[in-house]
CSV table of C-alpha atoms and ligand atoms in Angstrom, one decimal:
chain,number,residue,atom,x,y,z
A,1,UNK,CA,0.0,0.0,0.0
A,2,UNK,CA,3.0,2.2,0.9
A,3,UNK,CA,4.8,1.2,-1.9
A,4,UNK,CA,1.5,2.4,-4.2
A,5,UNK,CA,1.5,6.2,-3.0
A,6,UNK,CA,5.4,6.6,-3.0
A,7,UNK,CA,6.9,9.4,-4.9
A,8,UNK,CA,10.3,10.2,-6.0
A,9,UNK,CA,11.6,12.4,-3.1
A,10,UNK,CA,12.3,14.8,-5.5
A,11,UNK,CA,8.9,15.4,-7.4
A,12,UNK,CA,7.8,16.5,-3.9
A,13,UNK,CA,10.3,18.7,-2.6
A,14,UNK,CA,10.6,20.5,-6.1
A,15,UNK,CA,8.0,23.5,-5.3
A,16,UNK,CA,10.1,24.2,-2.2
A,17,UNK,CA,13.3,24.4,-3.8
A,18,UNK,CA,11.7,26.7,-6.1
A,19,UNK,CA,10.5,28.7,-3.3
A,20,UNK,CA,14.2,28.9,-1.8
A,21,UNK,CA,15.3,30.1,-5.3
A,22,UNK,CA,12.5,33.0,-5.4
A,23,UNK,CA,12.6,34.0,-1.7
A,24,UNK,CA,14.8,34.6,1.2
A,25,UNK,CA,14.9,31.1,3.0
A,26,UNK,CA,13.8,32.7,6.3
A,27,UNK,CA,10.6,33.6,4.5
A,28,UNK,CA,10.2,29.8,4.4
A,29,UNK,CA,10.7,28.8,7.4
A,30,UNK,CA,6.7,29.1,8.7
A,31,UNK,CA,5.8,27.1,5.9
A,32,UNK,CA,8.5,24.3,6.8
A,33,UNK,CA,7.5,24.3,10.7
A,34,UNK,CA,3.6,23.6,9.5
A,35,UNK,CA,5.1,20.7,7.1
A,36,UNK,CA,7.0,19.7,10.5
A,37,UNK,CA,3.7,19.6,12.9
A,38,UNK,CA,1.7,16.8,13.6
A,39,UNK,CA,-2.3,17.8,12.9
A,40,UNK,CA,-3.1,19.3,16.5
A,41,UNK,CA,-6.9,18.5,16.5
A,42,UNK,CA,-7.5,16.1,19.2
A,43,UNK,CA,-7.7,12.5,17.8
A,44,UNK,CA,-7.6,8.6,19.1
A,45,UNK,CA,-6.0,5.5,17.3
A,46,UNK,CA,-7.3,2.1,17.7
A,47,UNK,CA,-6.8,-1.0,17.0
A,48,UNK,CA,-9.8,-3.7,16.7
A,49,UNK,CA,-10.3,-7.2,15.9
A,50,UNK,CA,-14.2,-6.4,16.7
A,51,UNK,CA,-15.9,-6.0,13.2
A,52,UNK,CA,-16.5,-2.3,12.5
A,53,UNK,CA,-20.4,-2.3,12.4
A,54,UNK,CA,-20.2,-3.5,15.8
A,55,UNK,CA,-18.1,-0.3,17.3
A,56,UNK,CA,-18.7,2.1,14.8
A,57,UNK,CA,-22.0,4.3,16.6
A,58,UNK,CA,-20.1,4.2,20.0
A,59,UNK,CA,-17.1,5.4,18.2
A,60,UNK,CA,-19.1,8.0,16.4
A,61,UNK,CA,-21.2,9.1,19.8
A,62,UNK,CA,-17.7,9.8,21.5
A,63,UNK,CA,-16.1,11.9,18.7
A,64,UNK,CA,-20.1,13.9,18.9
A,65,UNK,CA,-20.0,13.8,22.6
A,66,UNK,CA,-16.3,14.9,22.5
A,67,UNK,CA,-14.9,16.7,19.1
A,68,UNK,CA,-12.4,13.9,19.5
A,69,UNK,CA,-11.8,11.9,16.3
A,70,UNK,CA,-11.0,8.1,16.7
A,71,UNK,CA,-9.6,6.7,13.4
A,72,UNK,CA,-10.0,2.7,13.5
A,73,UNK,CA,-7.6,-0.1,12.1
A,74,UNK,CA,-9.7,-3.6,11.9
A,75,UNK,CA,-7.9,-6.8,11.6
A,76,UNK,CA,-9.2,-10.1,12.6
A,77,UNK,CA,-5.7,-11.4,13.8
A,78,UNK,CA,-2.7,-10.7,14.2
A,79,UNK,CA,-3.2,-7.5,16.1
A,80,UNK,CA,-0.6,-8.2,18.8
A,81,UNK,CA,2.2,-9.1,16.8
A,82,UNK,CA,1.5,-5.9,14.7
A,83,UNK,CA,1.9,-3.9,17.8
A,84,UNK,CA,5.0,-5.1,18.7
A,85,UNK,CA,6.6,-4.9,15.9
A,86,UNK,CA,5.9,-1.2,15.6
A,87,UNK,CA,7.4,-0.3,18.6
A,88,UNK,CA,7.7,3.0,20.3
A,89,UNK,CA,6.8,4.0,16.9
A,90,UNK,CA,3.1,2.4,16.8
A,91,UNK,CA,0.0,5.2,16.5
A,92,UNK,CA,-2.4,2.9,18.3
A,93,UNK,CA,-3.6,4.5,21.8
A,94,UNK,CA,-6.4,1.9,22.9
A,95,UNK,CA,-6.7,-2.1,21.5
A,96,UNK,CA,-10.0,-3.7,21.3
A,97,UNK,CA,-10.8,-7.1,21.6
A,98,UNK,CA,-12.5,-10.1,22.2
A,99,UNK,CA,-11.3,-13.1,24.4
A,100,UNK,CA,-10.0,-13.1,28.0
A,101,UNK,CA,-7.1,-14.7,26.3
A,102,UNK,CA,-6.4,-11.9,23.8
A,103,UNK,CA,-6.3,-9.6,26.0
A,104,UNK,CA,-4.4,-11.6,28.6
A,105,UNK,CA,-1.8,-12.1,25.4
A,106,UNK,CA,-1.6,-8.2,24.9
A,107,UNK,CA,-0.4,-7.8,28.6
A,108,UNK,CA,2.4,-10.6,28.6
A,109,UNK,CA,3.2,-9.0,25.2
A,110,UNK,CA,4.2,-6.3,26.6
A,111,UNK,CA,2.0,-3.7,24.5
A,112,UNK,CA,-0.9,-2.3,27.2
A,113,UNK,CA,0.0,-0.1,30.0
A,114,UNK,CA,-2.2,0.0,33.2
A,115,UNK,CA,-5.0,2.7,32.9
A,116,UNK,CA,-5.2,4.7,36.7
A,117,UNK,CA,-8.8,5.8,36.2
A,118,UNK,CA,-11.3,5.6,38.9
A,119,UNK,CA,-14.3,5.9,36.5
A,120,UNK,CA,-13.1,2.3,35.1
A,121,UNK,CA,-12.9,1.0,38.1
A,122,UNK,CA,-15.9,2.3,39.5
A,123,UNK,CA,-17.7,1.0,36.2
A,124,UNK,CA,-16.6,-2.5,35.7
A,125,UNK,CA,-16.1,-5.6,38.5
A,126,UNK,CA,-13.2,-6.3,40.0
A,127,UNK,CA,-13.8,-9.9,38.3
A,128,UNK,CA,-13.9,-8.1,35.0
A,129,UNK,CA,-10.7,-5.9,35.3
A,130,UNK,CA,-7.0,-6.8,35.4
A,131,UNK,CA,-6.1,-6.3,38.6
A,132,UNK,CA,-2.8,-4.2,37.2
A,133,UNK,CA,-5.3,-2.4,35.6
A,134,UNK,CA,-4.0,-2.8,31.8
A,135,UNK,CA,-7.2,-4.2,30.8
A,136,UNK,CA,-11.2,-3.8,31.2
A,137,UNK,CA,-13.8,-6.0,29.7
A,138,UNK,CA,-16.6,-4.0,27.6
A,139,UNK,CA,-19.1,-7.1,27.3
A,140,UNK,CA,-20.1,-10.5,28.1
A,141,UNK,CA,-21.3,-12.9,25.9
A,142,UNK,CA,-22.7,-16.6,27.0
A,143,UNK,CA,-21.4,-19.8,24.6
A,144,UNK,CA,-24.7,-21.9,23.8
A,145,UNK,CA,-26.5,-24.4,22.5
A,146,UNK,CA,-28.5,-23.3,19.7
A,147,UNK,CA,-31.7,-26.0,19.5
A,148,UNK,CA,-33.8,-26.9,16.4
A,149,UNK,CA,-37.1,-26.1,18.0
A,150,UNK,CA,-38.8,-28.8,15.7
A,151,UNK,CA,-36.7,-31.5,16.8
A,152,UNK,CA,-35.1,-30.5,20.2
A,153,UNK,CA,-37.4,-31.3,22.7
A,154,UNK,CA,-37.1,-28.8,25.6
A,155,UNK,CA,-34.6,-30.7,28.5
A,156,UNK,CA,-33.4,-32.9,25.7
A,157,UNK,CA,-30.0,-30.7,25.9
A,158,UNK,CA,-29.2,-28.9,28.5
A,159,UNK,CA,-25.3,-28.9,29.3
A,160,UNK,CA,-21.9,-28.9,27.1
A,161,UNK,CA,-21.3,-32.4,28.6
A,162,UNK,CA,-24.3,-33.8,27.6
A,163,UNK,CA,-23.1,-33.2,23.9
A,164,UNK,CA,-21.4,-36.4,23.9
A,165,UNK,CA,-24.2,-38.5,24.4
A,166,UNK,CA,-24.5,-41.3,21.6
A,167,UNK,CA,-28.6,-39.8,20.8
A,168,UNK,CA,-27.1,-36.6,19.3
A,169,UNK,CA,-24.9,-38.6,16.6
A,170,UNK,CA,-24.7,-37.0,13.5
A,171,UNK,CA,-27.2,-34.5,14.7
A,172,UNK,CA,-24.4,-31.3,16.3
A,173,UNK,CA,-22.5,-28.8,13.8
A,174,UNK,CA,-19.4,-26.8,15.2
A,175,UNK,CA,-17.3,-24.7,13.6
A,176,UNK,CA,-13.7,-25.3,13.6
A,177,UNK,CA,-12.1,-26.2,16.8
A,178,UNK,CA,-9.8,-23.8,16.6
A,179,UNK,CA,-11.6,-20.7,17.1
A,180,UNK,CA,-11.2,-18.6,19.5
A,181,UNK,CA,-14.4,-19.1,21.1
A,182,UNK,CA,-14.2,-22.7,21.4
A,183,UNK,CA,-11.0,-23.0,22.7
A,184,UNK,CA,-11.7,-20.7,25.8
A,185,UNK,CA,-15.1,-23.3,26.0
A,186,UNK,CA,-12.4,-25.9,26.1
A,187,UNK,CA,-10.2,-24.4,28.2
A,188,UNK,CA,-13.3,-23.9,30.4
A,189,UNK,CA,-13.9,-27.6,30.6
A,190,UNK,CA,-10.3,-28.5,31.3
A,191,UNK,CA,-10.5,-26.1,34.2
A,192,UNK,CA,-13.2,-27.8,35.0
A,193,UNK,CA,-12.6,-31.5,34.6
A,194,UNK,CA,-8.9,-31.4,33.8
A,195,UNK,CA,-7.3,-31.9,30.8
A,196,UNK,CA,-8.1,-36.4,30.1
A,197,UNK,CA,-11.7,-35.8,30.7
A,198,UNK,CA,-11.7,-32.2,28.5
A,199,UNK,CA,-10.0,-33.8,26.0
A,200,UNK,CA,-12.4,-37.3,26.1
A,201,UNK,CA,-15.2,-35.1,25.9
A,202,UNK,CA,-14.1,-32.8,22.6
A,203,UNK,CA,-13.1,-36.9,21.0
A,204,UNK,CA,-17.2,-37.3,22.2
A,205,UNK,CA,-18.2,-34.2,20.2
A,206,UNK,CA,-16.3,-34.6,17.3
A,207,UNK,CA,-17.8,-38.5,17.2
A,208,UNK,CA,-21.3,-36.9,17.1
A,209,UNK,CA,-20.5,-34.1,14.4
A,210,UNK,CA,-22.9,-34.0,11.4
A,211,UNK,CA,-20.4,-32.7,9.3
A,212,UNK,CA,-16.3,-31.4,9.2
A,213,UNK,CA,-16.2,-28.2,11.1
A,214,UNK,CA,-17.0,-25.3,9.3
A,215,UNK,CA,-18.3,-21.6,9.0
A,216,UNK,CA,-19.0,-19.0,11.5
A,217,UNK,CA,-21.2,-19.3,14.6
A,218,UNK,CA,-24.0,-18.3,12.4
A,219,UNK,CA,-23.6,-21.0,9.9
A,220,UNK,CA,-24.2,-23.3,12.4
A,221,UNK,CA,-27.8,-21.2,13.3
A,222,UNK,CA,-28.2,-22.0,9.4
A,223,UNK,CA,-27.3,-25.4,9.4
A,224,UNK,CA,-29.9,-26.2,12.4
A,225,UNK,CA,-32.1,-24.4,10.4
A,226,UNK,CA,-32.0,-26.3,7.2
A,227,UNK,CA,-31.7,-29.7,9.1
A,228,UNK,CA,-28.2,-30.4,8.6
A,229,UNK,CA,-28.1,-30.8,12.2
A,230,UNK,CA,-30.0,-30.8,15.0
A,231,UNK,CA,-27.6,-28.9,17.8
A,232,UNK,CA,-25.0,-26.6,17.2
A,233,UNK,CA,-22.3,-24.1,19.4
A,234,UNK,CA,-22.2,-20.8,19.6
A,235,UNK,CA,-22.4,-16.9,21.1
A,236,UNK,CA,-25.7,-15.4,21.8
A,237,UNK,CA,-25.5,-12.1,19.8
A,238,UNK,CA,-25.2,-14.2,16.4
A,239,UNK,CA,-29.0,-15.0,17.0
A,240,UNK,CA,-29.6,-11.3,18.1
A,241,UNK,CA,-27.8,-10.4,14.5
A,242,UNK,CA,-29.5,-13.0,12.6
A,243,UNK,CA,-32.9,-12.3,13.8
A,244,UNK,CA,-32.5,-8.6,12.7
A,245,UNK,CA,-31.5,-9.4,9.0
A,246,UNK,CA,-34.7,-10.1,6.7
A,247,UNK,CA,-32.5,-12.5,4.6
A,248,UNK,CA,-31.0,-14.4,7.9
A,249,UNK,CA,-34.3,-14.2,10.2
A,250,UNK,CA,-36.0,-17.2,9.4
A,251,UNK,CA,-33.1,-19.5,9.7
A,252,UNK,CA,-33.0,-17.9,13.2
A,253,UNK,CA,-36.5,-17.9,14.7
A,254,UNK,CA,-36.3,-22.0,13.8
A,255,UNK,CA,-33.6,-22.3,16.4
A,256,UNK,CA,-33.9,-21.7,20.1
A,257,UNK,CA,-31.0,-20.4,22.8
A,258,UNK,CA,-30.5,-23.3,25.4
A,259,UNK,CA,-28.4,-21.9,28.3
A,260,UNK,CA,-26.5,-25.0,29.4
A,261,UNK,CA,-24.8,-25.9,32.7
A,262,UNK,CA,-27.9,-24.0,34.6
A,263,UNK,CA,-28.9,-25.1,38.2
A,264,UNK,CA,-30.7,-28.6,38.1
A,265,UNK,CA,-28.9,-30.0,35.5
A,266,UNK,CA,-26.3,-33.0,35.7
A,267,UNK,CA,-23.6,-30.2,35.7
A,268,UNK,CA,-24.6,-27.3,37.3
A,269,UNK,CA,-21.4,-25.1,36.8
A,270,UNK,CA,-23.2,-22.4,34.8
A,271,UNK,CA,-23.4,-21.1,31.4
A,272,UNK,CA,-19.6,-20.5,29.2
A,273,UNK,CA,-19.3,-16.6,29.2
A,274,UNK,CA,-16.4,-14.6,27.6
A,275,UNK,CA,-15.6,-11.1,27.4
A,276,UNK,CA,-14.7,-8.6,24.8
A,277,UNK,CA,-12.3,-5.6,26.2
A,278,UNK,CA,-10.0,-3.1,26.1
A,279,UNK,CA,-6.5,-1.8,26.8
A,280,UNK,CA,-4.5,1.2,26.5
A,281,UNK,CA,-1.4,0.5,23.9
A,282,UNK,CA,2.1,1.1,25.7
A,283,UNK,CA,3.3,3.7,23.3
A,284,UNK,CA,-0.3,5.4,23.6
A,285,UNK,CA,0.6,8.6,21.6
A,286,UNK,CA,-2.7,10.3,22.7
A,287,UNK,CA,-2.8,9.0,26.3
A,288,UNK,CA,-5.3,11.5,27.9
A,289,UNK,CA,-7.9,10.7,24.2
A,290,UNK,CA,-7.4,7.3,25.4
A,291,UNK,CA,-8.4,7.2,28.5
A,292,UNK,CA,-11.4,9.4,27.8
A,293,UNK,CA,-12.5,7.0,24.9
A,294,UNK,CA,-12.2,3.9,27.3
A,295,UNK,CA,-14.1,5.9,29.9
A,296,UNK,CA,-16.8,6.6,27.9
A,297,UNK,CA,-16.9,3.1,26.6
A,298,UNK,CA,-17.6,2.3,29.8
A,299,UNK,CA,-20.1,5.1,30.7
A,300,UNK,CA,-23.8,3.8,31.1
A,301,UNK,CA,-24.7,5.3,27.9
A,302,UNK,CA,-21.9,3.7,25.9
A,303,UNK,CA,-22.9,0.6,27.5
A,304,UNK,CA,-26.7,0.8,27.0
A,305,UNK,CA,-25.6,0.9,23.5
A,306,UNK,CA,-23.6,-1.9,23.8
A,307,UNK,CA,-26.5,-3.7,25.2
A,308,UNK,CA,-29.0,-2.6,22.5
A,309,UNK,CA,-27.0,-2.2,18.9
A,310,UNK,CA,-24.8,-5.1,20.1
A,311,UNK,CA,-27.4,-7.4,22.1
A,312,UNK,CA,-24.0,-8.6,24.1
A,313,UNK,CA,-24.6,-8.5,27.9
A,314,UNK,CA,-22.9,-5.2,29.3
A,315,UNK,CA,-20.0,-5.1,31.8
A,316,UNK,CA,-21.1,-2.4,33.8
A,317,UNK,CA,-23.5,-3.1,36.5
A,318,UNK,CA,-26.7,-1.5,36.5
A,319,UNK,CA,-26.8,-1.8,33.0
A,320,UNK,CA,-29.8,-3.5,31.5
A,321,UNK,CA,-29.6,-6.4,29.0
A,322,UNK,CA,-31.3,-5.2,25.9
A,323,UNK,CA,-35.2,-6.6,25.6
A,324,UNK,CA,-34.5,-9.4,23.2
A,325,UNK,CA,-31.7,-10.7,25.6
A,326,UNK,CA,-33.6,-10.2,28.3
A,327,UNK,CA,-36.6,-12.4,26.5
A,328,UNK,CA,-34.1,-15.1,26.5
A,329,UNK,CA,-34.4,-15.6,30.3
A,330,UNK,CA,-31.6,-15.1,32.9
A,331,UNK,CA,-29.0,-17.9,33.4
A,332,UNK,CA,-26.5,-18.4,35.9
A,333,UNK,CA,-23.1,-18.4,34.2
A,334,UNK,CA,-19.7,-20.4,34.9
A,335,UNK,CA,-18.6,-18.4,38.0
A,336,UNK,CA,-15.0,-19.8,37.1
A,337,UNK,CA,-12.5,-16.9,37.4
A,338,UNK,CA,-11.8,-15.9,33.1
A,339,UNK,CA,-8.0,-15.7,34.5
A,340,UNK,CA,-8.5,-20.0,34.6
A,341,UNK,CA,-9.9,-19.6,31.0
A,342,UNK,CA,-6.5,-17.9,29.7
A,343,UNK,CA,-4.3,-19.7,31.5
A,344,UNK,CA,-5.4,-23.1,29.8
A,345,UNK,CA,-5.8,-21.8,26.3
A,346,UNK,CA,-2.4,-22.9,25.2
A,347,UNK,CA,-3.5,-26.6,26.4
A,348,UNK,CA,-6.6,-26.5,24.7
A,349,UNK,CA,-5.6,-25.4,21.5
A,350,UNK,CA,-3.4,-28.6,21.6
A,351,UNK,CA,-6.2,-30.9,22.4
A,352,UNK,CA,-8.0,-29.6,19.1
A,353,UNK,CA,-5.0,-30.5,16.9
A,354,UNK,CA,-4.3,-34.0,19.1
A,355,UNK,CA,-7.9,-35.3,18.7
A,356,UNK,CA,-8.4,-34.4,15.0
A,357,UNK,CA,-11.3,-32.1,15.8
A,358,UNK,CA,-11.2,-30.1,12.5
A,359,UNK,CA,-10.1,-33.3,10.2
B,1,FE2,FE1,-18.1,-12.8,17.5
């Protein structure tokens, strides 16, 4: 891309040395210090691996709220290594992302830098927060079963270990084992059960799969729909996006959310929640932006949005849920610490590989 707009040094500097040939050179010298100057209007880099349409009206309501411009880079991976590689140099002030893990990999990175703000940690649980303060989640979002309401009886599913019964064979779809969501479910069942019995019950899963892993969480909503399978993975908000698109709406009001894991059930741990978050980038070069951005984020009207344009469960207390996640019924979710989550990701993206899950 650089390479495209570059320009012989000389083709641009050739009106200024025509200017130092017709005037005296101090007469040039304003015109060189503006050249010099970065842009002084007050403005906020990030970085995001959350798909623009998601964050774009709370990035617009800051900059309306504010005067402050945010200018957004999205890239679904690779975000950390990015950041480290440019250095003191990079021009991202605040990193947003999905996954405990991610953000828990931006820390040990070394590219975040605690935030000392007292609105953050007045607006999000302690449980929610790192406790160095280099990273606040935004949102919560519950893994679940999605259920063909035609053929799913109510009570026929209701936890992730269930999934490995031998009535549901050839009847569950998943997406690849490798994505970021399921892993942190994995991970969540090795904390759990410990890693023989997590990865005994991913070998179950896979033996009851309808088809190879494939597609987004909303392919599998599809997939129910259409019959390929009968049960399928995945985050709440897909149905929340789904039901909202004419073209997608139908394939979603065929499927039903099953929280699993909820009191009364064989495994009463609670529902598989993750977070997405955020973090202020070492080399911030618009440090006081950032933090005002991330407050506001956080602010109950940042968060209301959250809740409503989003439909993912706000961080911030108080908060309410917006109606159509609030139709789907409370739940009690995994009260396992997220730090567990993280800190047997590595583990569980080795399971996936060992067992095959994807092949
Ligand atoms: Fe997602």
């Amino acid at each position: 891309m650089k390479m495209a707009v570059f320009k012989p040094a000389f083709s641009l500097f050739s009106p200024l040395l025509l200017h130092f040939r017709r005037l005296e050179w101090f007469a040039c010298l304003p015109a060189l210090l503006i050249l010099a100057m970065p842009a002084a209007a007050a403005e906020v880099n990030i970085y995001s691996n959350r798909q623009p349409f998601l964050i774009q009206p709370m990035l617009d309501k800051f900059t309306a709220e504010t005067g402050i411009a945010v200018n957004s880079l999205f890239a679904e991976k690779g975000l950390t290594e990015r950041v480290k590689a440019e250095g003191v140099n990079s021009p991202v002030d605040v990193l947003l992302t999905t996954d405990i893990a991610r953000l828990k990999e931006a820390v040990e990175a070394g590219i975040t830098q605690p935030v000392d703000s007292p609105a953050l940690i007045s607006a999000i649980p302690e449980s929610l927060r790192d406790p160095a303060k280099n990273w606040f989640a935004l949102t919560l979002r519950a893994r679940v079963i999605y259920a063909a309401n035609d053929r799913v009886k109510d009570g026929e599913v209701t936890t992730y270990e269930g999934l490995t019964a031998p009535k549901w064979k050839g009847r569950i779809c998943s997406r690849s084992g490798n994505s970021d969501y399921n892993i942190a479910l994995l991970a969540s069942q090795i904390a759990h059960h410990g890693e023989t019995e997590a990865a005994k019950w991913l070998m179950g899963v896979k033996a009851n799969l309808a088809r190879k892993p494939q597609g987004d969480d909303r392919a599998q909503i599809r997939a129910v729909a259409q019959g390929e399978c009968d049960i399928a993975l995945g985050n709440t908000y897909y149905m929340a996006v789904m039901l909202a698109d004419p073209e997608q709406a139908e394939f979603a009001r065929a499927v039903r959310i099953v929280f699993p894991n909820q009191p009364g059930t064989p495994f009463p741990s609670g529902t598989h929640v993750n977070v997405s978050g955020m973090a202020m980038a070492k080399h911030a070069p618009n440090r006081e932006a950032a933090q005002k951005l991330m407050e506001f984020l956080a602010s109950p009207e940042a968060q209301k949005m959250y809740a409503t344009i989003n439909n993912e469960y706000p961080a911030r207390p108080g908060v309410e849920p917006s109606e159509l996640l609030q139709s789907w019924g409370e739940f009690k979710s995994d009260e396992l610490p997220l730090q567990e989550i993280a800190k047997f990701r590595k583990r569980a993206l080795e399971i996936v590989y060992e067992t095959g899950f994807d092949q």
